[in-house]
């Protein structure tokens, strides 16, 4: 099938490449000429494991191309909208200008029977509004098909997601939209992937409620970490123990520096803002979820201060600035926030991240960036492990001891073995652990 994908960021570039991998004929469209040039050359403009391979295969096969010209969407039957919905400056609401521009930009190029498919995360009510716009101004229809991909696993999550959700218009038009989406996803569907067909509002809510649930789960365990810190308990053992209850489950119960990235923080804020608009108090608890999450960042700053005495003038090695491992994304990164706070308090912060140095340097040029982990560690008064890259989990305390000036370490992600580090002479602090 011929497919267009509007927006080639973390979501759209992966979606376009994966649709070509499924055998479709795909054009990816983005306003950023540089991004289009990179993608056309088979080079992803960001780090994502597995993406270089699918992108290169798609481009080489001729099934995948990129352009900045919206007119090239003409002739495709399904048009995915995968642009960003950032937080609006000065408010918690989602900024819909890119989604609106993408759909409006597609209108003149839509043919009879085409389907516009929203993938972006939007406030409930957006799809119905855009569906009316598409129906009134073109011969096409609209469906909402939220994306659940995780950065770092984006290719696998797109090719074989946990589930498909299609939000469609009720009646025969919705059945037609469902049929088209089934054609697009024929390969994963034949392997038994669940698919749930809903109205527009439910599909939009599935996405934001999933993210709200995940954020709440993380903040729940981080709230337990605060209690553990006050009582001498160990939150990692607590998580293991409650995680054995199948109703709770161990996943997303890792206490530490908390959640960040381009989705969870802004999505829970936008969801609350939408509930407020609807006059509902139902999501008031998400303010606490957000607050617990942000307090963890301050806790790490405080622990570093406690260990060195005075932050001003202290040499701080920050290992990891990406919001999570296997990503170069620093949007709302807890690690970058901690690094910046310490820098603002006068610490001499040196950052090392295996992939996110360049993205971090663009937004935080005031920090020093080391070329490798040894350079970051050399002369440090305190080491902070803030993103759990495999490379940092595998650090050898004896080698680190040979490079630093003071044997002090904060494990912001609870991935290091405290007893090994203490045995090597380190003062060790975790989050919610003795
Ligand atoms: C998230 C959702 O998982 C995905 O379904 C949605 O489509 C987009 O948002 P992503 O932002 O890629 O995906 O990251 P995710 O793996 O969910 O992690 C989010 C943040 O939570 C990271 O900062 C991570 O470090 C943190 N986290 C995760 C924890 O602090 N503890 C955990 O146990 C799990």
PDB file of C-alpha atoms and ligand atoms in Angstrom, residues 121 147-153 157 163 207 210-211 214 218 221-222 250-265 267 293 322-325 332 334 388 413, ligand 1:
ATOM      1  CA  UNK A 121      -0.679  12.067  21.504  1.00  0.00           C
ATOM      2  CA  UNK A 147       1.461   4.919  19.253  1.00  0.00           C
ATOM      3  CA  UNK A 148       2.876   3.226  22.354  1.00  0.00           C
ATOM      4  CA  UNK A 149       6.514   2.913  21.338  1.00  0.00           C
ATOM      5  CA  UNK A 150       9.280   3.296  23.876  1.00  0.00           C
ATOM      6  CA  UNK A 151      12.479   4.998  22.847  1.00  0.00           C
ATOM      7  CA  UNK A 152      15.289   2.488  22.749  1.00  0.00           C
ATOM      8  CA  UNK A 153      12.813  -0.203  21.614  1.00  0.00           C
ATOM      9  CA  UNK A 157       7.532  -1.761  19.455  1.00  0.00           C
ATOM     10  CA  UNK A 163      -1.764  -4.039  20.894  1.00  0.00           C
ATOM     11  CA  UNK A 207      -2.817   6.600  25.109  1.00  0.00           C
ATOM     12  CA  UNK A 210      -1.550   4.364  29.738  1.00  0.00           C
ATOM     13  CA  UNK A 211       1.104   7.037  30.209  1.00  0.00           C
ATOM     14  CA  UNK A 214       2.992   4.267  34.061  1.00  0.00           C
ATOM     15  CA  UNK A 218       6.974   5.098  38.957  1.00  0.00           C
ATOM     16  CA  UNK A 221       7.629   3.474  44.092  1.00  0.00           C
ATOM     17  CA  UNK A 222       9.526   6.754  44.411  1.00  0.00           C
ATOM     18  CA  UNK A 250       7.656  -5.797  38.971  1.00  0.00           C
ATOM     19  CA  UNK A 251       7.953  -3.769  35.756  1.00  0.00           C
ATOM     20  CA  UNK A 252       8.067   0.031  36.086  1.00  0.00           C
ATOM     21  CA  UNK A 253       8.750  -0.272  39.803  1.00  0.00           C
ATOM     22  CA  UNK A 254      12.367   0.875  39.630  1.00  0.00           C
ATOM     23  CA  UNK A 255      12.834   3.634  42.158  1.00  0.00           C
ATOM     24  CA  UNK A 256      15.441   6.240  41.311  1.00  0.00           C
ATOM     25  CA  UNK A 257      15.709   9.620  39.683  1.00  0.00           C
ATOM     26  CA  UNK A 258      12.238   9.291  38.191  1.00  0.00           C
ATOM     27  CA  UNK A 259      10.704   9.714  34.783  1.00  0.00           C
ATOM     28  CA  UNK A 260      11.547  12.193  32.066  1.00  0.00           C
ATOM     29  CA  UNK A 261      11.599  12.249  28.285  1.00  0.00           C
ATOM     30  CA  UNK A 262       9.374  13.639  25.590  1.00  0.00           C
ATOM     31  CA  UNK A 263       6.214  11.824  26.711  1.00  0.00           C
ATOM     32  CA  UNK A 264       5.410  11.005  30.326  1.00  0.00           C
ATOM     33  CA  UNK A 265       6.003  14.432  31.960  1.00  0.00           C
ATOM     34  CA  UNK A 267       1.470  13.935  28.783  1.00  0.00           C
ATOM     35  CA  UNK A 293       8.908  12.792  40.472  1.00  0.00           C
ATOM     36  CA  UNK A 322      19.916  10.920  28.411  1.00  0.00           C
ATOM     37  CA  UNK A 323      16.479  10.557  30.048  1.00  0.00           C
ATOM     38  CA  UNK A 324      17.002   6.810  29.853  1.00  0.00           C
ATOM     39  CA  UNK A 325      19.587   4.399  28.422  1.00  0.00           C
ATOM     40  CA  UNK A 332      12.972  16.761  30.322  1.00  0.00           C
ATOM     41  CA  UNK A 334      16.110  14.157  35.131  1.00  0.00           C
ATOM     42  CA  UNK A 388      21.618   3.367  33.722  1.00  0.00           C
ATOM     43  CA  UNK A 413      19.153   4.628  39.244  1.00  0.00           C
TER      44      UNK A 413
HETATM   45  C1  LIG B   1       6.886   6.205  27.272  1.00  0.00           C
HETATM   46  C2  LIG B   1       5.890   5.024  27.284  1.00  0.00           C
HETATM   47  O1  LIG B   1       6.500   3.884  27.886  1.00  0.00           O
HETATM   48  C3  LIG B   1       5.473   4.698  25.860  1.00  0.00           C
HETATM   49  O2  LIG B   1       4.518   3.651  25.864  1.00  0.00           O
HETATM   50  C4  LIG B   1       4.889   5.952  25.257  1.00  0.00           C
HETATM   51  O3  LIG B   1       4.501   5.704  23.927  1.00  0.00           O
HETATM   52  C5  LIG B   1       5.878   7.098  25.304  1.00  0.00           C
HETATM   53  O4  LIG B   1       6.298   7.308  26.639  1.00  0.00           O
HETATM   54  P1  LIG B   1       9.496   6.453  26.777  1.00  0.00           P
HETATM   55  O5  LIG B   1       9.322   7.912  27.053  1.00  0.00           O
HETATM   56  O6  LIG B   1      10.299   6.048  25.596  1.00  0.00           O
HETATM   57  O7  LIG B   1       8.059   5.766  26.593  1.00  0.00           O
HETATM   58  O8  LIG B   1      10.187   5.824  28.057  1.00  0.00           O
HETATM   59  P2  LIG B   1       9.856   4.783  29.201  1.00  0.00           P
HETATM   60  O9  LIG B   1      10.624   3.554  28.974  1.00  0.00           O
HETATM   61  O10 LIG B   1       8.408   4.673  29.441  1.00  0.00           O
HETATM   62  O11 LIG B   1      10.546   5.514  30.439  1.00  0.00           O
HETATM   63  C6  LIG B   1      10.087   6.803  30.841  1.00  0.00           C
HETATM   64  C7  LIG B   1      10.885   7.330  32.001  1.00  0.00           C
HETATM   65  O12 LIG B   1      10.562   6.604  33.181  1.00  0.00           O
HETATM   66  C8  LIG B   1      12.393   7.232  31.857  1.00  0.00           C
HETATM   67  O13 LIG B   1      12.965   8.457  32.295  1.00  0.00           O
HETATM   68  C9  LIG B   1      12.771   6.077  32.764  1.00  0.00           C
HETATM   69  O14 LIG B   1      14.069   6.224  33.265  1.00  0.00           O
HETATM   70  C10 LIG B   1      11.738   6.199  33.857  1.00  0.00           C
HETATM   71  N1  LIG B   1      11.461   4.950  34.578  1.00  0.00           N
HETATM   72  C11 LIG B   1      10.936   3.879  33.907  1.00  0.00           C
HETATM   73  C12 LIG B   1      11.702   4.865  35.944  1.00  0.00           C
HETATM   74  O15 LIG B   1      12.163   5.823  36.576  1.00  0.00           O
HETATM   75  N2  LIG B   1      11.424   3.696  36.594  1.00  0.00           N
HETATM   76  C13 LIG B   1      10.903   2.624  35.966  1.00  0.00           C
HETATM   77  O16 LIG B   1      10.674   1.601  36.633  1.00  0.00           O
HETATM   78  C14 LIG B   1      10.661   2.707  34.585  1.00  0.00           C
END
